[in-house]
Amino acid sequence: MTIAMYPGSFDPVTNGHVDIIQRAAVIFDKVIVAVAVNSKKKPLFDEEERIELLRQSVKHLPNVSVAKAEGLTVDFARKHDAKVLIRGLRAVSDFENEMQISGINRHLEPGLETLFITADSAYSFLSSSIVKEAASFGADISKLVPPPVQEAIKQKY
Ligand code: ADP
């Protein structure tokens, strides 16, 4: 049984994230979405809200679970027996940073393989930040995020 983890901030989860999760869930026996508790970024949604919105957005996928991730990604992987780390790649601009992150993780834990899944062209422009910015000005984001997220963002702005 191969377990994969998909770490990120998910502030909030978008349809681009859900697409990556669905595609990973076809490949692996189990996918754990690891929600980062990152003290440096001030999130719009706190960790409990981000976890709850993810849970609602992946409830149709029986082999996907959502967990809080504190500390190093490699420690989370060890604890949950994950052997593969999934990241999404949208554009060349993602590449440099992702190479660096995968490099340090490989240095820290050579047994954990990073696997990149390229964004679907329908979502290659999509990020949590762009969704928040658009929503803050009243834009229609119904095609960009799962329905529970749309509702939750409405409450914030
Ligand atoms: P982080 O703050 O760790 O980058 P994010 O929540 O922004 O976390 O993203 C988590 C992962 O999902 C990253 O690998 C990111 O590149 C990927 N991702 C984000 N948006 C999309 C998208 N629209 N399509 C595919 N992958 C995406």
Short mmCIF file of C-alpha atoms and ligand atoms in Angstrom, two decimals:
data_model
loop_
_atom_site.label_atom_id
_atom_site.label_comp_id
_atom_site.label_asym_id
_atom_site.label_seq_id
_atom_site.Cartn_x
_atom_site.Cartn_y
_atom_site.Cartn_z
CA MET A 1 0.00 0.00 0.00
CA THR A 2 1.49 3.35 -1.06
CA ILE A 3 0.53 6.44 0.89
CA ALA A 4 1.03 9.90 -0.62
CA MET A 5 0.87 13.25 1.12
CA TYR A 6 -0.14 16.56 -0.45
CA PRO A 7 1.10 19.45 1.68
CA GLY A 8 0.05 23.09 1.32
CA SER A 9 -1.50 26.09 2.99
CA PHE A 10 -4.92 25.69 1.33
CA ASP A 11 -6.03 29.20 2.36
CA PRO A 12 -8.57 28.30 1.03
CA VAL A 13 -8.74 25.12 -1.08
CA THR A 14 -9.50 25.86 -4.77
CA ASN A 15 -10.75 23.70 -7.64
CA GLY A 16 -7.11 23.51 -8.78
CA HIS A 17 -6.16 21.79 -5.51
CA VAL A 18 -9.17 19.45 -5.69
CA ASP A 19 -8.18 18.47 -9.24
CA ILE A 20 -4.67 17.51 -8.07
CA ILE A 21 -6.11 15.57 -5.10
CA GLN A 22 -8.52 13.65 -7.34
CA ARG A 23 -5.78 12.73 -9.79
CA ALA A 24 -3.43 11.64 -6.99
CA ALA A 25 -6.24 9.57 -5.44
CA VAL A 26 -6.44 7.51 -8.65
CA ILE A 27 -2.72 6.70 -8.50
CA PHE A 28 -2.20 6.04 -4.78
CA ASP A 29 -3.94 3.80 -2.26
CA LYS A 30 -4.25 6.64 0.18
CA VAL A 31 -3.72 10.42 -0.04
CA ILE A 32 -3.31 12.58 3.05
CA VAL A 33 -3.79 16.30 2.52
CA ALA A 34 -1.44 17.98 5.00
CA VAL A 35 -2.57 21.45 6.00
CA ALA A 36 0.41 23.58 6.98
CA VAL A 37 0.28 25.60 10.14
CA ASN A 38 2.58 28.35 8.96
CA SER A 39 3.17 31.07 11.53
CA LYS A 40 4.91 33.37 9.01
CA LYS A 41 1.87 33.79 6.79
CA LYS A 42 -1.25 35.44 8.18
CA PRO A 43 -4.01 33.31 6.70
CA LEU A 44 -7.55 34.47 5.92
CA PHE A 45 -8.89 31.15 7.26
CA ASP A 46 -7.50 29.67 10.46
CA GLU A 47 -6.26 26.09 10.43
CA GLU A 48 -9.52 24.58 11.69
CA GLU A 49 -11.49 26.41 8.97
CA ARG A 50 -9.04 25.37 6.24
CA ILE A 51 -9.20 21.73 7.39
CA GLU A 52 -13.01 21.75 7.56
CA LEU A 53 -13.35 23.32 4.09
CA LEU A 54 -10.96 20.70 2.68
CA ARG A 55 -12.85 17.85 4.37
CA GLN A 56 -16.11 19.04 2.83
CA SER A 57 -14.44 19.45 -0.58
CA VAL A 58 -12.95 15.91 -0.71
CA LYS A 59 -15.73 13.97 1.00
CA HIS A 60 -16.56 12.22 -2.32
CA LEU A 61 -13.07 10.64 -2.31
CA PRO A 62 -12.98 7.65 0.08
CA ASN A 63 -9.19 7.22 0.06
CA VAL A 64 -8.42 10.87 0.89
CA SER A 65 -8.02 12.25 4.40
CA VAL A 66 -7.10 15.67 5.76
CA ALA A 67 -4.73 16.33 8.66
CA LYS A 68 -2.98 19.24 10.32
CA ALA A 69 0.77 19.45 9.64
CA GLU A 70 3.01 21.12 12.16
CA GLY A 71 6.77 21.22 11.78
CA LEU A 72 8.80 19.57 9.05
CA THR A 73 7.09 17.94 6.08
CA VAL A 74 9.48 14.99 6.31
CA ASP A 75 8.47 14.37 9.93
CA PHE A 76 4.81 14.34 8.90
CA ALA A 77 5.65 11.86 6.13
CA ARG A 78 7.49 9.56 8.55
CA LYS A 79 4.70 9.71 11.11
CA HIS A 80 2.03 8.85 8.52
CA ASP A 81 4.20 6.39 6.57
CA ALA A 82 3.89 8.49 3.38
CA LYS A 83 6.47 7.59 0.73
CA VAL A 84 5.44 10.13 -1.91
CA LEU A 85 5.04 13.89 -1.63
CA ILE A 86 2.71 15.43 -4.21
CA ARG A 87 3.03 19.02 -5.41
CA GLY A 88 1.19 20.80 -8.19
CA LEU A 89 3.02 22.71 -10.91
CA ARG A 90 1.21 25.54 -12.66
CA ALA A 91 3.81 27.56 -14.54
CA VAL A 92 7.56 27.96 -14.88
CA SER A 93 7.33 30.45 -12.03
CA ASP A 94 6.42 27.61 -9.63
CA PHE A 95 9.41 25.56 -10.75
CA GLU A 96 12.33 27.28 -9.03
CA ASN A 97 10.75 27.32 -5.59
CA GLU A 98 9.46 23.76 -5.96
CA MET A 99 12.92 22.50 -6.99
CA GLN A 100 14.37 24.05 -3.84
CA ILE A 101 11.70 22.55 -1.57
CA SER A 102 12.05 19.10 -3.13
CA GLY A 103 15.84 19.39 -2.80
CA ILE A 104 15.79 20.08 0.93
CA ASN A 105 13.18 17.37 1.52
CA ARG A 106 15.27 14.86 -0.43
CA HIS A 107 18.32 15.89 1.58
CA LEU A 108 16.44 15.40 4.86
CA GLU A 109 14.64 12.22 3.83
CA PRO A 110 15.97 10.43 0.70
CA GLY A 111 13.22 7.82 1.03
CA LEU A 112 10.49 10.40 0.38
CA GLU A 113 9.99 10.99 -3.36
CA THR A 114 8.48 14.28 -4.61
CA LEU A 115 6.08 13.83 -7.50
CA PHE A 116 4.86 16.81 -9.52
CA ILE A 117 1.44 16.79 -11.11
CA THR A 118 0.94 19.50 -13.73
CA ALA A 119 -2.08 21.75 -13.36
CA ASP A 120 -5.02 21.22 -15.65
CA SER A 121 -5.03 24.09 -18.17
CA ALA A 122 -8.43 25.16 -16.81
CA TYR A 123 -6.78 25.89 -13.44
CA SER A 124 -3.25 26.93 -14.38
CA PHE A 125 -3.97 30.59 -13.46
CA LEU A 126 -5.67 29.69 -10.20
CA SER A 127 -4.24 30.29 -6.73
CA SER A 128 -5.74 30.83 -3.29
CA SER A 129 -4.43 34.43 -3.32
CA ILE A 130 -6.02 35.30 -6.67
CA VAL A 131 -9.35 33.87 -5.48
CA LYS A 132 -9.20 35.95 -2.29
CA GLU A 133 -8.32 39.09 -4.19
CA ALA A 134 -11.11 38.60 -6.74
CA ALA A 135 -13.64 37.78 -4.01
CA SER A 136 -12.65 40.83 -1.96
CA PHE A 137 -13.82 43.00 -4.89
CA GLY A 138 -17.06 41.08 -5.25
CA ALA A 139 -16.13 38.92 -8.27
CA ASP A 140 -18.00 35.69 -9.05
CA ILE A 141 -15.71 32.85 -7.91
CA SER A 142 -18.27 30.04 -8.24
CA LYS A 143 -16.27 28.24 -10.98
CA LEU A 144 -12.99 28.54 -9.07
CA VAL A 145 -13.68 27.02 -5.66
CA PRO A 146 -15.84 24.23 -4.18
CA PRO A 147 -19.32 25.43 -3.02
CA PRO A 148 -18.50 25.39 0.75
CA VAL A 149 -15.51 27.67 0.10
CA GLN A 150 -17.63 30.08 -1.93
CA GLU A 151 -20.02 30.37 1.00
CA ALA A 152 -17.20 30.76 3.56
CA ILE A 153 -15.47 33.51 1.56
CA LYS A 154 -18.77 35.38 1.30
CA GLN A 155 -18.91 35.45 5.11
CA LYS A 156 -15.38 36.88 5.33
CA TYR A 157 -15.85 39.82 2.96
P1 ADP B 1 1.91 26.47 -0.55
O1 ADP B 1 1.67 27.70 0.27
O2 ADP B 1 2.63 25.38 0.16
O3 ADP B 1 2.42 26.71 -1.95
P2 ADP B 1 -0.73 26.12 -1.64
O4 ADP B 1 -1.94 25.81 -0.84
O5 ADP B 1 -0.68 27.46 -2.29
O6 ADP B 1 0.45 25.84 -0.68
O7 ADP B 1 -0.54 24.99 -2.75
C1 ADP B 1 -0.33 23.65 -2.44
C2 ADP B 1 0.16 22.92 -3.67
O8 ADP B 1 -0.84 22.96 -4.69
C3 ADP B 1 1.40 23.52 -4.33
O9 ADP B 1 2.17 22.46 -4.85
C4 ADP B 1 0.85 24.36 -5.44
O10 ADP B 1 1.79 24.53 -6.48
C5 ADP B 1 -0.31 23.52 -5.87
N1 ADP B 1 -1.37 24.29 -6.52
C6 ADP B 1 -1.94 25.43 -6.10
N2 ADP B 1 -2.88 25.86 -6.97
C7 ADP B 1 -2.90 24.95 -7.98
C8 ADP B 1 -3.63 24.84 -9.22
N3 ADP B 1 -4.50 25.77 -9.59
N4 ADP B 1 -3.39 23.76 -9.99
C9 ADP B 1 -2.48 22.84 -9.63
N5 ADP B 1 -1.74 22.90 -8.51
C10 ADP B 1 -1.94 23.93 -7.69
#
